[in-house]
């Protein structure tokens, strides 16, 4: 794929997900991303079964180089400063005040490099009554009103992946790209601030808009009811998902597929408002019908009738789908210690060229020698 950020150098001092995801997104676009980690332990997300290469770490750290520095030590701080002098972007996701204690505060780095785009990611913002509170994914989901849209009231427990963490990284990368574009004109860097709370409130915009405009507090079934979304078990115990929306042609196609062509002549289901009102009845009706055949047969029938559907795959199945294979979603790279390393490519293509090249997440400190040689020599030349 075209390396649209080629020539951009990013120093990422990130841990866990938000900062590393922002760095990875920029790396996927061709930026050179150098991950600064603590000696010996590195990013806390590395720790796994006695090693330092967890699946969590691998998820958000491809296409990067790792260097270990303890910026509380004078020599390491001097190397860090030289790296900042050459950088375009700096990313950190510490609690407010921590970056300053590590010598990585915005004011200090701005003096070293006025062109630097400085990105500070936090849980609750850089100031305010909650700024100092610890924040993880579930905390941000809950505080933004989003978690309540995911919890099944009949079985209330946290579900799903780390949405707030990951999305905050996306918003950070989005802000960084905007600041980089502006710098072409001004020549001066911006400070980009984004918090998990702000990110999730923005991502939850639909719920807030319903509240602002219609005084409606949405619940976990509000959106699926309006969109007419269903998950249905098939005869083989596998599941299928439908998203019917409002076009009548989809509903008639569904009626044909389930061999009940006059179903939507019933007043209970005759138009969109009735289907929303009576969705629980439809869930039972469709549930009984879909237990008649295996999932493959239902996919064949629904595709024949042009009904919006997909098998509800698990992760061992999804990338084996013919369309996923056609799109070359699974990619791999050699790893110096672990053989073939596999991942999912960036979804962005430029001029029809897919992002198929990737480097495996780095071993802790694998770039130390090169960095110390490069910047150590630069410091000697200054003396």
PDB file of N, CA, C and O in Angstrom, residues 146-200:
ATOM      1  N   UNK A 146     -22.476   4.805  27.462  1.00  0.00           N
ATOM      2  CA  UNK A 146     -22.469   3.785  26.408  1.00  0.00           C
ATOM      3  C   UNK A 146     -22.661   2.376  26.959  1.00  0.00           C
ATOM      4  O   UNK A 146     -23.332   1.546  26.337  1.00  0.00           O
ATOM      5  N   UNK A 147     -22.073   2.107  28.117  1.00  0.00           N
ATOM      6  CA  UNK A 147     -22.130   0.747  28.643  1.00  0.00           C
ATOM      7  C   UNK A 147     -23.567   0.283  28.853  1.00  0.00           C
ATOM      8  O   UNK A 147     -23.899  -0.883  28.635  1.00  0.00           O
ATOM      9  N   UNK A 148     -24.438   1.213  29.252  1.00  0.00           N
ATOM     10  CA  UNK A 148     -25.836   0.857  29.467  1.00  0.00           C
ATOM     11  C   UNK A 148     -26.554   0.410  28.211  1.00  0.00           C
ATOM     12  O   UNK A 148     -27.619  -0.211  28.288  1.00  0.00           O
ATOM     13  N   UNK A 149     -25.982   0.703  27.044  1.00  0.00           N
ATOM     14  CA  UNK A 149     -26.572   0.267  25.781  1.00  0.00           C
ATOM     15  C   UNK A 149     -26.118  -1.134  25.392  1.00  0.00           C
ATOM     16  O   UNK A 149     -26.614  -1.696  24.413  1.00  0.00           O
ATOM     17  N   UNK A 150     -25.166  -1.690  26.139  1.00  0.00           N
ATOM     18  CA  UNK A 150     -24.655  -3.026  25.836  1.00  0.00           C
ATOM     19  C   UNK A 150     -25.103  -4.088  26.828  1.00  0.00           C
ATOM     20  O   UNK A 150     -25.065  -5.272  26.525  1.00  0.00           O
ATOM     21  N   UNK A 151     -25.493  -3.661  28.018  1.00  0.00           N
ATOM     22  CA  UNK A 151     -25.779  -4.617  29.094  1.00  0.00           C
ATOM     23  C   UNK A 151     -27.166  -5.231  28.923  1.00  0.00           C
ATOM     24  O   UNK A 151     -28.171  -4.521  28.759  1.00  0.00           O
ATOM     25  N   UNK A 152     -27.212  -6.537  28.959  1.00  0.00           N
ATOM     26  CA  UNK A 152     -28.479  -7.261  28.932  1.00  0.00           C
ATOM     27  C   UNK A 152     -29.102  -7.180  30.327  1.00  0.00           C
ATOM     28  O   UNK A 152     -28.536  -7.724  31.281  1.00  0.00           O
ATOM     29  N   UNK A 153     -30.232  -6.513  30.469  1.00  0.00           N
ATOM     30  CA  UNK A 153     -30.826  -6.365  31.814  1.00  0.00           C
ATOM     31  C   UNK A 153     -31.112  -7.702  32.501  1.00  0.00           C
ATOM     32  O   UNK A 153     -31.079  -7.788  33.730  1.00  0.00           O
ATOM     33  N   UNK A 154     -31.381  -8.747  31.704  1.00  0.00           N
ATOM     34  CA  UNK A 154     -31.686 -10.046  32.289  1.00  0.00           C
ATOM     35  C   UNK A 154     -30.435 -10.765  32.791  1.00  0.00           C
ATOM     36  O   UNK A 154     -30.525 -11.687  33.601  1.00  0.00           O
ATOM     37  N   UNK A 155     -29.268 -10.362  32.281  1.00  0.00           N
ATOM     38  CA  UNK A 155     -28.010 -10.980  32.696  1.00  0.00           C
ATOM     39  C   UNK A 155     -26.931  -9.905  32.701  1.00  0.00           C
ATOM     40  O   UNK A 155     -26.056  -9.880  31.830  1.00  0.00           O
ATOM     41  N   UNK A 156     -26.997  -8.977  33.655  1.00  0.00           N
ATOM     42  CA  UNK A 156     -26.127  -7.798  33.609  1.00  0.00           C
ATOM     43  C   UNK A 156     -24.664  -8.121  33.879  1.00  0.00           C
ATOM     44  O   UNK A 156     -24.265  -8.399  35.012  1.00  0.00           O
ATOM     45  N   UNK A 157     -23.868  -8.098  32.824  1.00  0.00           N
ATOM     46  CA  UNK A 157     -22.429  -8.279  32.947  1.00  0.00           C
ATOM     47  C   UNK A 157     -21.754  -7.585  31.774  1.00  0.00           C
ATOM     48  O   UNK A 157     -22.334  -7.426  30.704  1.00  0.00           O
ATOM     49  N   UNK A 158     -20.519  -7.167  31.981  1.00  0.00           N
ATOM     50  CA  UNK A 158     -19.773  -6.479  30.932  1.00  0.00           C
ATOM     51  C   UNK A 158     -19.490  -7.448  29.797  1.00  0.00           C
ATOM     52  O   UNK A 158     -19.113  -8.608  30.027  1.00  0.00           O
ATOM     53  N   UNK A 159     -19.686  -6.992  28.576  1.00  0.00           N
ATOM     54  CA  UNK A 159     -19.484  -7.853  27.410  1.00  0.00           C
ATOM     55  C   UNK A 159     -18.593  -7.142  26.385  1.00  0.00           C
ATOM     56  O   UNK A 159     -18.449  -5.924  26.400  1.00  0.00           O
ATOM     57  N   UNK A 160     -18.019  -7.939  25.512  1.00  0.00           N
ATOM     58  CA  UNK A 160     -17.360  -7.403  24.333  1.00  0.00           C
ATOM     59  C   UNK A 160     -15.947  -6.896  24.547  1.00  0.00           C
ATOM     60  O   UNK A 160     -15.404  -6.932  25.656  1.00  0.00           O
ATOM     61  N   UNK A 161     -15.347  -6.410  23.464  1.00  0.00           N
ATOM     62  CA  UNK A 161     -13.952  -5.955  23.489  1.00  0.00           C
ATOM     63  C   UNK A 161     -13.798  -4.577  24.105  1.00  0.00           C
ATOM     64  O   UNK A 161     -14.771  -3.940  24.518  1.00  0.00           O
ATOM     65  N   UNK A 162     -12.550  -4.111  24.135  1.00  0.00           N
ATOM     66  CA  UNK A 162     -12.212  -2.817  24.748  1.00  0.00           C
ATOM     67  C   UNK A 162     -12.526  -1.679  23.774  1.00  0.00           C
ATOM     68  O   UNK A 162     -11.626  -1.100  23.154  1.00  0.00           O
ATOM     69  N   UNK A 163     -13.793  -1.357  23.661  1.00  0.00           N
ATOM     70  CA  UNK A 163     -14.240  -0.379  22.668  1.00  0.00           C
ATOM     71  C   UNK A 163     -13.727   1.018  22.981  1.00  0.00           C
ATOM     72  O   UNK A 163     -13.239   1.729  22.100  1.00  0.00           O
ATOM     73  N   UNK A 164     -13.822   1.441  24.229  1.00  0.00           N
ATOM     74  CA  UNK A 164     -13.410   2.804  24.586  1.00  0.00           C
ATOM     75  C   UNK A 164     -11.920   3.001  24.380  1.00  0.00           C
ATOM     76  O   UNK A 164     -11.476   4.029  23.856  1.00  0.00           O
ATOM     77  N   UNK A 165     -11.125   2.044  24.791  1.00  0.00           N
ATOM     78  CA  UNK A 165      -9.679   2.131  24.599  1.00  0.00           C
ATOM     79  C   UNK A 165      -9.335   2.275  23.121  1.00  0.00           C
ATOM     80  O   UNK A 165      -8.567   3.149  22.720  1.00  0.00           O
ATOM     81  N   UNK A 166      -9.884   1.376  22.334  1.00  0.00           N
ATOM     82  CA  UNK A 166      -9.540   1.356  20.918  1.00  0.00           C
ATOM     83  C   UNK A 166     -10.019   2.614  20.201  1.00  0.00           C
ATOM     84  O   UNK A 166      -9.271   3.235  19.434  1.00  0.00           O
ATOM     85  N   UNK A 167     -11.246   3.017  20.472  1.00  0.00           N
ATOM     86  CA  UNK A 167     -11.787   4.198  19.801  1.00  0.00           C
ATOM     87  C   UNK A 167     -11.048   5.471  20.182  1.00  0.00           C
ATOM     88  O   UNK A 167     -10.850   6.355  19.352  1.00  0.00           O
ATOM     89  N   UNK A 168     -10.606   5.561  21.426  1.00  0.00           N
ATOM     90  CA  UNK A 168      -9.854   6.741  21.831  1.00  0.00           C
ATOM     91  C   UNK A 168      -8.569   6.845  21.026  1.00  0.00           C
ATOM     92  O   UNK A 168      -8.152   7.945  20.629  1.00  0.00           O
ATOM     93  N   UNK A 169      -7.933   5.707  20.758  1.00  0.00           N
ATOM     94  CA  UNK A 169      -6.759   5.707  19.899  1.00  0.00           C
ATOM     95  C   UNK A 169      -7.077   6.184  18.493  1.00  0.00           C
ATOM     96  O   UNK A 169      -6.289   6.923  17.877  1.00  0.00           O
ATOM     97  N   UNK A 170      -8.231   5.790  17.972  1.00  0.00           N
ATOM     98  CA  UNK A 170      -8.658   6.265  16.645  1.00  0.00           C
ATOM     99  C   UNK A 170      -8.845   7.778  16.649  1.00  0.00           C
ATOM    100  O   UNK A 170      -8.387   8.476  15.731  1.00  0.00           O
ATOM    101  N   UNK A 171      -9.526   8.297  17.662  1.00  0.00           N
ATOM    102  CA  UNK A 171      -9.749   9.742  17.726  1.00  0.00           C
ATOM    103  C   UNK A 171      -8.428  10.495  17.864  1.00  0.00           C
ATOM    104  O   UNK A 171      -8.255  11.580  17.298  1.00  0.00           O
ATOM    105  N   UNK A 172      -7.483   9.930  18.607  1.00  0.00           N
ATOM    106  CA  UNK A 172      -6.186  10.578  18.752  1.00  0.00           C
ATOM    107  C   UNK A 172      -5.463  10.647  17.410  1.00  0.00           C
ATOM    108  O   UNK A 172      -4.907  11.694  17.044  1.00  0.00           O
ATOM    109  N   UNK A 173      -5.476   9.548  16.671  1.00  0.00           N
ATOM    110  CA  UNK A 173      -4.836   9.542  15.362  1.00  0.00           C
ATOM    111  C   UNK A 173      -5.517  10.535  14.422  1.00  0.00           C
ATOM    112  O   UNK A 173      -4.852  11.226  13.626  1.00  0.00           O
ATOM    113  N   UNK A 174      -6.822  10.623  14.501  1.00  0.00           N
ATOM    114  CA  UNK A 174      -7.600  11.577  13.705  1.00  0.00           C
ATOM    115  C   UNK A 174      -7.169  13.013  14.003  1.00  0.00           C
ATOM    116  O   UNK A 174      -6.935  13.821  13.092  1.00  0.00           O
ATOM    117  N   UNK A 175      -7.013  13.332  15.293  1.00  0.00           N
ATOM    118  CA  UNK A 175      -6.568  14.671  15.666  1.00  0.00           C
ATOM    119  C   UNK A 175      -5.144  14.947  15.216  1.00  0.00           C
ATOM    120  O   UNK A 175      -4.822  16.059  14.762  1.00  0.00           O
ATOM    121  N   UNK A 176      -4.274  13.959  15.335  1.00  0.00           N
ATOM    122  CA  UNK A 176      -2.889  14.118  14.905  1.00  0.00           C
ATOM    123  C   UNK A 176      -2.809  14.402  13.412  1.00  0.00           C
ATOM    124  O   UNK A 176      -2.049  15.279  12.962  1.00  0.00           O
ATOM    125  N   UNK A 177      -3.582  13.688  12.629  1.00  0.00           N
ATOM    126  CA  UNK A 177      -3.561  13.906  11.173  1.00  0.00           C
ATOM    127  C   UNK A 177      -4.009  15.322  10.823  1.00  0.00           C
ATOM    128  O   UNK A 177      -3.445  15.957   9.926  1.00  0.00           O
ATOM    129  N   UNK A 178      -5.024  15.816  11.539  1.00  0.00           N
ATOM    130  CA  UNK A 178      -5.458  17.192  11.303  1.00  0.00           C
ATOM    131  C   UNK A 178      -4.369  18.195  11.639  1.00  0.00           C
ATOM    132  O   UNK A 178      -4.127  19.159  10.894  1.00  0.00           O
ATOM    133  N   UNK A 179      -3.674  17.966  12.750  1.00  0.00           N
ATOM    134  CA  UNK A 179      -2.602  18.871  13.158  1.00  0.00           C
ATOM    135  C   UNK A 179      -1.428  18.814  12.191  1.00  0.00           C
ATOM    136  O   UNK A 179      -0.795  19.837  11.897  1.00  0.00           O
ATOM    137  N   UNK A 180      -1.114  17.631  11.674  1.00  0.00           N
ATOM    138  CA  UNK A 180      -0.047  17.512  10.685  1.00  0.00           C
ATOM    139  C   UNK A 180      -0.386  18.280   9.413  1.00  0.00           C
ATOM    140  O   UNK A 180       0.471  18.940   8.817  1.00  0.00           O
ATOM    141  N   UNK A 181      -1.638  18.199   9.002  1.00  0.00           N
ATOM    142  CA  UNK A 181      -2.058  18.935   7.801  1.00  0.00           C
ATOM    143  C   UNK A 181      -1.911  20.440   8.006  1.00  0.00           C
ATOM    144  O   UNK A 181      -1.382  21.145   7.141  1.00  0.00           O
ATOM    145  N   UNK A 182      -2.352  20.934   9.165  1.00  0.00           N
ATOM    146  CA  UNK A 182      -2.254  22.370   9.430  1.00  0.00           C
ATOM    147  C   UNK A 182      -0.803  22.830   9.474  1.00  0.00           C
ATOM    148  O   UNK A 182      -0.471  23.937   9.050  1.00  0.00           O
ATOM    149  N   UNK A 183       0.078  21.980   9.978  1.00  0.00           N
ATOM    150  CA  UNK A 183       1.482  22.367  10.115  1.00  0.00           C
ATOM    151  C   UNK A 183       2.149  22.671   8.771  1.00  0.00           C
ATOM    152  O   UNK A 183       3.132  23.405   8.709  1.00  0.00           O
ATOM    153  N   UNK A 184       1.610  22.092   7.703  1.00  0.00           N
ATOM    154  CA  UNK A 184       2.148  22.415   6.378  1.00  0.00           C
ATOM    155  C   UNK A 184       2.051  23.913   6.104  1.00  0.00           C
ATOM    156  O   UNK A 184       2.873  24.482   5.385  1.00  0.00           O
ATOM    157  N   UNK A 185       1.025  24.543   6.663  1.00  0.00           N
ATOM    158  CA  UNK A 185       0.810  25.979   6.449  1.00  0.00           C
ATOM    159  C   UNK A 185       1.512  26.823   7.502  1.00  0.00           C
ATOM    160  O   UNK A 185       2.172  27.818   7.185  1.00  0.00           O
ATOM    161  N   UNK A 186       1.405  26.429   8.758  1.00  0.00           N
ATOM    162  CA  UNK A 186       1.900  27.266   9.848  1.00  0.00           C
ATOM    163  C   UNK A 186       3.352  26.985  10.212  1.00  0.00           C
ATOM    164  O   UNK A 186       4.046  27.869  10.737  1.00  0.00           O
ATOM    165  N   UNK A 187       3.805  25.754   9.992  1.00  0.00           N
ATOM    166  CA  UNK A 187       5.139  25.367  10.413  1.00  0.00           C
ATOM    167  C   UNK A 187       5.269  25.144  11.902  1.00  0.00           C
ATOM    168  O   UNK A 187       6.361  24.876  12.410  1.00  0.00           O
ATOM    169  N   UNK A 188       4.158  25.240  12.631  1.00  0.00           N
ATOM    170  CA  UNK A 188       4.170  25.123  14.090  1.00  0.00           C
ATOM    171  C   UNK A 188       3.279  23.954  14.511  1.00  0.00           C
ATOM    172  O   UNK A 188       2.181  23.766  13.973  1.00  0.00           O
ATOM    173  N   UNK A 189       3.744  23.190  15.486  1.00  0.00           N
ATOM    174  CA  UNK A 189       2.978  22.052  15.963  1.00  0.00           C
ATOM    175  C   UNK A 189       1.831  22.439  16.876  1.00  0.00           C
ATOM    176  O   UNK A 189       1.826  23.525  17.473  1.00  0.00           O
ATOM    177  N   UNK A 190       0.896  21.565  16.986  1.00  0.00           N
ATOM    178  CA  UNK A 190      -0.244  21.726  17.895  1.00  0.00           C
ATOM    179  C   UNK A 190      -0.138  20.732  19.052  1.00  0.00           C
ATOM    180  O   UNK A 190       0.522  19.706  18.948  1.00  0.00           O
ATOM    181  N   UNK A 191      -0.843  21.025  20.123  1.00  0.00           N
ATOM    182  CA  UNK A 191      -1.061  20.047  21.181  1.00  0.00           C
ATOM    183  C   UNK A 191      -2.436  19.438  20.977  1.00  0.00           C
ATOM    184  O   UNK A 191      -3.445  20.142  20.956  1.00  0.00           O
ATOM    185  N   UNK A 192      -2.467  18.134  20.788  1.00  0.00           N
ATOM    186  CA  UNK A 192      -3.711  17.403  20.565  1.00  0.00           C
ATOM    187  C   UNK A 192      -4.075  16.695  21.864  1.00  0.00           C
ATOM    188  O   UNK A 192      -3.281  15.905  22.383  1.00  0.00           O
ATOM    189  N   UNK A 193      -5.237  16.994  22.409  1.00  0.00           N
ATOM    190  CA  UNK A 193      -5.696  16.350  23.639  1.00  0.00           C
ATOM    191  C   UNK A 193      -6.983  15.588  23.362  1.00  0.00           C
ATOM    192  O   UNK A 193      -7.904  16.104  22.715  1.00  0.00           O
ATOM    193  N   UNK A 194      -7.038  14.381  23.845  1.00  0.00           N
ATOM    194  CA  UNK A 194      -8.246  13.572  23.695  1.00  0.00           C
ATOM    195  C   UNK A 194      -8.351  12.677  24.923  1.00  0.00           C
ATOM    196  O   UNK A 194      -7.348  12.191  25.442  1.00  0.00           O
ATOM    197  N   UNK A 195      -9.559  12.515  25.415  1.00  0.00           N
ATOM    198  CA  UNK A 195      -9.766  11.646  26.575  1.00  0.00           C
ATOM    199  C   UNK A 195     -10.732  10.528  26.216  1.00  0.00           C
ATOM    200  O   UNK A 195     -11.498  10.620  25.251  1.00  0.00           O
ATOM    201  N   UNK A 196     -10.693   9.493  27.010  1.00  0.00           N
ATOM    202  CA  UNK A 196     -11.602   8.367  26.795  1.00  0.00           C
ATOM    203  C   UNK A 196     -13.050   8.792  27.005  1.00  0.00           C
ATOM    204  O   UNK A 196     -13.947   8.365  26.266  1.00  0.00           O
ATOM    205  N   UNK A 197     -13.290   9.655  27.996  1.00  0.00           N
ATOM    206  CA  UNK A 197     -14.655  10.120  28.247  1.00  0.00           C
ATOM    207  C   UNK A 197     -15.190  10.909  27.057  1.00  0.00           C
ATOM    208  O   UNK A 197     -16.316  10.670  26.584  1.00  0.00           O
ATOM    209  N   UNK A 198     -14.393  11.844  26.548  1.00  0.00           N
ATOM    210  CA  UNK A 198     -14.830  12.640  25.401  1.00  0.00           C
ATOM    211  C   UNK A 198     -15.040  11.762  24.165  1.00  0.00           C
ATOM    212  O   UNK A 198     -16.001  11.950  23.412  1.00  0.00           O
ATOM    213  N   UNK A 199     -14.142  10.821  23.967  1.00  0.00           N
ATOM    214  CA  UNK A 199     -14.240   9.948  22.800  1.00  0.00           C
ATOM    215  C   UNK A 199     -15.519   9.125  22.836  1.00  0.00           C
ATOM    216  O   UNK A 199     -16.237   9.019  21.834  1.00  0.00           O
ATOM    217  N   UNK A 200     -15.811   8.538  23.989  1.00  0.00           N
ATOM    218  CA  UNK A 200     -16.986   7.678  24.067  1.00  0.00           C
ATOM    219  C   UNK A 200     -18.284   8.475  24.037  1.00  0.00           C
ATOM    220  O   UNK A 200     -19.298   8.008  23.519  1.00  0.00           O
TER     221      UNK A 200
END
